[in-house]
Short mmCIF file of C-alpha atoms in Angstrom, two decimals:
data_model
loop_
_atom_site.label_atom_id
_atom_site.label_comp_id
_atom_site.label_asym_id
_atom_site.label_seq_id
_atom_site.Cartn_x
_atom_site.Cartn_y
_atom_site.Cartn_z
CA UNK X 1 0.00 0.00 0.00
CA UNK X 2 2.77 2.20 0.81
CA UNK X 3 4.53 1.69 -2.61
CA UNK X 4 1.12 2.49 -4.50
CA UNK X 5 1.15 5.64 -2.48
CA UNK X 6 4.38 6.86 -3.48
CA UNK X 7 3.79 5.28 -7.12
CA UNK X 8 1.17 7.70 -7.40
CA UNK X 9 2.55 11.20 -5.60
CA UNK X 10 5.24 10.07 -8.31
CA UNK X 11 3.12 10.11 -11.23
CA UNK X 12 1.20 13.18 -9.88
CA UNK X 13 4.21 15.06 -8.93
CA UNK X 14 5.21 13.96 -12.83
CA UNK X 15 2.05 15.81 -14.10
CA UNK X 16 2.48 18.85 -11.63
CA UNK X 17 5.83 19.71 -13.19
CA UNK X 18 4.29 19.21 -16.81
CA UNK X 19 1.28 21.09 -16.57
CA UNK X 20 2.92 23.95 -14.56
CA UNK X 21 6.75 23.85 -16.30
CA UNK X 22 7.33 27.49 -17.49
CA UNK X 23 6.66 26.36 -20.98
CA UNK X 24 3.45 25.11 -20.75
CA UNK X 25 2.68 28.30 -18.44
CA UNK X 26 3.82 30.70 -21.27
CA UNK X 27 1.67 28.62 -23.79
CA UNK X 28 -1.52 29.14 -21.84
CA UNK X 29 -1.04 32.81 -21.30
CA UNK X 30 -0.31 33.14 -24.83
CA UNK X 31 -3.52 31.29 -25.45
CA UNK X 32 -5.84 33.37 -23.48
CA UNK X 33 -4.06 36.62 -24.90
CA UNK X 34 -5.00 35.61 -28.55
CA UNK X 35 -8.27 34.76 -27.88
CA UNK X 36 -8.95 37.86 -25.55
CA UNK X 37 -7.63 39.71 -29.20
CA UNK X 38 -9.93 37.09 -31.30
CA UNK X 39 -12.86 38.37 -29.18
CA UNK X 40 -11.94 42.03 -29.27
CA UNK X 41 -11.45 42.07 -33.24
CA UNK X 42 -15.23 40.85 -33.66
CA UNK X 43 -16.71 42.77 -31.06
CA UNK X 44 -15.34 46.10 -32.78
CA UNK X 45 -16.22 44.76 -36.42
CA UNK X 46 -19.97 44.34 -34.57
CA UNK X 47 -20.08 47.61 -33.34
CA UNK X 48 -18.48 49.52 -36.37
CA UNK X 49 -21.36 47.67 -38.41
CA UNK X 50 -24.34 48.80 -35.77
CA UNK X 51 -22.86 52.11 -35.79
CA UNK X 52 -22.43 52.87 -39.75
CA UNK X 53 -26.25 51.16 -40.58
CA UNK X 54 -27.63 53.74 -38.14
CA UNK X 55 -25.27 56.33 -39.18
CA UNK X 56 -26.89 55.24 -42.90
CA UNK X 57 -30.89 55.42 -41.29
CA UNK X 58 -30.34 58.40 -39.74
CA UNK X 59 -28.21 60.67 -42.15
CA UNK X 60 -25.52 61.28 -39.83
CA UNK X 61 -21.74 60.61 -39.55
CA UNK X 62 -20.32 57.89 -37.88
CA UNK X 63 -18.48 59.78 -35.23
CA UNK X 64 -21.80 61.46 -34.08
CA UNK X 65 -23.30 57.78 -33.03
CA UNK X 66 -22.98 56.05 -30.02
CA UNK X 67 -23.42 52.84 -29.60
CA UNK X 68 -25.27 50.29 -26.89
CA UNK X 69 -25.34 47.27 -27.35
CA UNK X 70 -28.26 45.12 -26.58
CA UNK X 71 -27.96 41.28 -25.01
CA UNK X 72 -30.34 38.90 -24.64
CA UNK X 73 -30.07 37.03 -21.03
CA UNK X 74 -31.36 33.75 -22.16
CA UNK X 75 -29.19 30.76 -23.61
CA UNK X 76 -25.82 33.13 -23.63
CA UNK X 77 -23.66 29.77 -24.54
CA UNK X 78 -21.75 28.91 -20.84
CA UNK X 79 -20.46 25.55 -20.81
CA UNK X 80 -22.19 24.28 -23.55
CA UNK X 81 -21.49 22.76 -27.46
CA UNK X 82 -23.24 23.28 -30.87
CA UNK X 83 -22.48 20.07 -32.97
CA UNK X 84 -18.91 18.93 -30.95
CA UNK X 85 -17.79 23.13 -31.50
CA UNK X 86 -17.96 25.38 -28.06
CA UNK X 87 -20.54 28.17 -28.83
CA UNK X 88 -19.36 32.02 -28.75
CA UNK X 89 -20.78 34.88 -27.02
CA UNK X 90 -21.99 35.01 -23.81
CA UNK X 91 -19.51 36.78 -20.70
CA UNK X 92 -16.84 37.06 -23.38
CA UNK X 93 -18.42 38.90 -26.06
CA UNK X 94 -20.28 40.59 -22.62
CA UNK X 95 -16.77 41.73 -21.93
CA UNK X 96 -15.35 42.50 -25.00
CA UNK X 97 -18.15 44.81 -25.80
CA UNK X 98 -17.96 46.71 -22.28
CA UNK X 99 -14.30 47.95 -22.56
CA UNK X 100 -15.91 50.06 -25.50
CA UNK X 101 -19.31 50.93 -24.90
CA UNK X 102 -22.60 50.29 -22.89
CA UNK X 103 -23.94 47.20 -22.12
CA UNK X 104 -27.69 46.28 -21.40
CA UNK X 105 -28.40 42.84 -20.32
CA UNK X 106 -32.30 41.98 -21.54
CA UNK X 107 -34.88 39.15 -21.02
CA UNK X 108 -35.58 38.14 -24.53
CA UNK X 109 -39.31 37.05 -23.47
CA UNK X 110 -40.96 36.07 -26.98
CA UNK X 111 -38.39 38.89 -28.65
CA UNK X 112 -38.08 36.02 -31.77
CA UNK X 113 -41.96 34.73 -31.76
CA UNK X 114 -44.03 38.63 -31.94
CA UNK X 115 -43.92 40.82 -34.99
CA UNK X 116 -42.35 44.33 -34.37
CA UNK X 117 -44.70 46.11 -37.20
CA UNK X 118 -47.35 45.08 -35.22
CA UNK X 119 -46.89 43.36 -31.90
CA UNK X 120 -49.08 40.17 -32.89
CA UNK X 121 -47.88 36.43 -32.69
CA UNK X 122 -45.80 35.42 -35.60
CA UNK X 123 -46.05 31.40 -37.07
CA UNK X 124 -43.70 29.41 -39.03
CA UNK X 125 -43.56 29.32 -42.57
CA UNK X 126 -43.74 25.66 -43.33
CA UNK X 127 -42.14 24.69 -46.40
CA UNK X 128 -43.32 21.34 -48.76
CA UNK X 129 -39.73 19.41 -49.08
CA UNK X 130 -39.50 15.59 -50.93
CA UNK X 131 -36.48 12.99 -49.64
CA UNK X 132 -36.58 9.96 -50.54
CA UNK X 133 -39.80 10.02 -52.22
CA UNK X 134 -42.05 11.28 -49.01
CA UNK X 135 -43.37 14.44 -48.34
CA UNK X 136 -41.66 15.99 -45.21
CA UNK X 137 -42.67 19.67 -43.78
CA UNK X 138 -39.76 21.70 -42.43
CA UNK X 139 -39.15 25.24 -41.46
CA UNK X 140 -36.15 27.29 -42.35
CA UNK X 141 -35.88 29.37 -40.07
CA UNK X 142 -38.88 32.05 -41.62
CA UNK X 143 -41.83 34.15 -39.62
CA UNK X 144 -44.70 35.13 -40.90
CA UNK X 145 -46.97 37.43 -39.89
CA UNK X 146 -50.57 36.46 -40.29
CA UNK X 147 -52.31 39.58 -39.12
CA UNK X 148 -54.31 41.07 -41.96
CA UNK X 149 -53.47 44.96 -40.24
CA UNK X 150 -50.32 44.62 -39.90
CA UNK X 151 -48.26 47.33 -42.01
CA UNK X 152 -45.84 45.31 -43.35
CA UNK X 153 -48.67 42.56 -44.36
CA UNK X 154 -50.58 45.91 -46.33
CA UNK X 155 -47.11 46.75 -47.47
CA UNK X 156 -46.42 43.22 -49.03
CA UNK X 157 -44.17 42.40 -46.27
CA UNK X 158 -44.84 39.37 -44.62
CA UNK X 159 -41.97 36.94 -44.07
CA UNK X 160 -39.49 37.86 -41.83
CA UNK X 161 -35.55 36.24 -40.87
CA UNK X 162 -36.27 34.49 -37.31
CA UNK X 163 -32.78 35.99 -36.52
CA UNK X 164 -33.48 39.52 -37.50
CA UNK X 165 -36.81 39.59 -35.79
CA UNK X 166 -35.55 38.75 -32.17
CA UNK X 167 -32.44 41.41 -32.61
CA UNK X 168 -34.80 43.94 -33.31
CA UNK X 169 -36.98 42.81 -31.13
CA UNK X 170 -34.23 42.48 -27.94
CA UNK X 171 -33.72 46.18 -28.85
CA UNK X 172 -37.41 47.56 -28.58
CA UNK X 173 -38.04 45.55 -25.18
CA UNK X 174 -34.27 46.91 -23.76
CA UNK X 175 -35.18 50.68 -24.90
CA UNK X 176 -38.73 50.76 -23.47
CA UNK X 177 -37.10 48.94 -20.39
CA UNK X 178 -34.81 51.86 -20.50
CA UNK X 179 -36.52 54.22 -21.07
CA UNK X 180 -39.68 53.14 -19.08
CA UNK X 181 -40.21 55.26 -15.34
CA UNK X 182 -40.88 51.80 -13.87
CA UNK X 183 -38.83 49.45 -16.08
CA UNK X 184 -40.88 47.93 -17.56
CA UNK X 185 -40.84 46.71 -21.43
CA UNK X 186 -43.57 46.76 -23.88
CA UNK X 187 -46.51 44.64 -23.23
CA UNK X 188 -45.82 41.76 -25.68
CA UNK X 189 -42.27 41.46 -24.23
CA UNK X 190 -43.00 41.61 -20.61
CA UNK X 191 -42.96 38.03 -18.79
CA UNK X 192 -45.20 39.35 -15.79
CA UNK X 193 -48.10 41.52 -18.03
CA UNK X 194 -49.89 42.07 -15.37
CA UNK X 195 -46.59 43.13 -12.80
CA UNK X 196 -47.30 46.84 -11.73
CA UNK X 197 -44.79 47.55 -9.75
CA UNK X 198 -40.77 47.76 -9.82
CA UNK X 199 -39.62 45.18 -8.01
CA UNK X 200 -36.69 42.50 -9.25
CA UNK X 201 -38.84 39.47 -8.99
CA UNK X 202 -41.57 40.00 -10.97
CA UNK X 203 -40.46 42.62 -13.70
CA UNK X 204 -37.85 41.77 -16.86
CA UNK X 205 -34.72 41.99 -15.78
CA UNK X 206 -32.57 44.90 -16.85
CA UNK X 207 -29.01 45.78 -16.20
CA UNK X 208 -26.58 48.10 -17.48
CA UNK X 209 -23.03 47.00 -17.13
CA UNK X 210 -21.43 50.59 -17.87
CA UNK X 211 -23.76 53.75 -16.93
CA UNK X 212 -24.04 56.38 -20.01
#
């Protein structure tokens, strides 16, 4: 028993001085520097592309734009996998984005299901797809709005990017939250409709990481 004990302090000892040698030391830090640079390239390509298309809506220059950025809180990729591949975003891009600008954290309650022309439930848009000689329904990834008021549906507008829809709408519920007296985000975005007052429990969380 005593050998096996000293067998493995040995081996453990062996591993210390591996994982801890001043090369392997250097390797890590060098590691976590290029990634920390990885992350800060694509935050700052993110925000340079927020800034110019609202520089472009709203007919001014670039340097006369500030920019907030706009997180949802739900599924922000810790500790998990997409197909074998570790998922980015989450406290990283969180912290990328903060060195540079403001940072709003925002429950993205049904920001991805409710159209933001007109604040009504949006469906699927089944598509008709044949493998291997059956019929099989899918969905690509497409909204449609099926509300016969809506603007965009008078317009001729009626299918809408899944992706592009909950963006736009994690911006409207993190503005009104913002902007709201009792922070509160639009109806259709709220998790608690009926909460009335301002208290953390029952309202859509809000946070802002960096004040403006």
């Amino acid at each position: 028993m005593a050998l096996w004990n000293q067998n493995q302090l040995s081996v453990k000892n062996t591993l210390r001085d591996f994982y801890y040698s001043p090369s392997a030391m250097n390797e890590r830090r060098h590691q976590t520097i290029r990634n920390n640079l990885v992350y800060s390239k694509l935050a700052r390509a993110e925000r340079h592309y927020v800034k110019k298309v609202a520089a472009d809506k709203l007919y001014l220059k670039k340097k006369e734009v500030t920019v907030m950025m706009l997180i949802g809180l739900a599924e922000m990729g810790f500790n998990t996998f997409l197909k074998g591949r570790p998922r980015r975003g989450g406290k990283k891009f969180r912290s990328a984005h903060y060195h540079s600008t403001a940072v709003g954290l925002q429950n993205e309650h049904r920001s991805s299901q409710t159209c933001v022309f007109c604040f009504s439930p949006l469906e699927l848009l089944p598509s008709n797809i044949v493998k291997n000689g059956k019929k099989k329904k899918t969905s690509h990834g497409a909204l449609i709005c099926t509300n016969p008021d809506c603007p965009a549906v008078k317009a001729g507008y009626t299918t809408f990017n899944r992706d592009s829809v909950g963006a736009t709408g994690i911006g409207l519920a993190g503005i009104t939250t913002l902007l709201s007296p009792d922070r509160i985000p639009l109806p259709p975005y709220n998790p608690s409709p009926t909460t009335t007052t301002t208290s953390p429990t029952t309202t859509s969380k809000f946070q802002l990481d960096q004040k403006i």
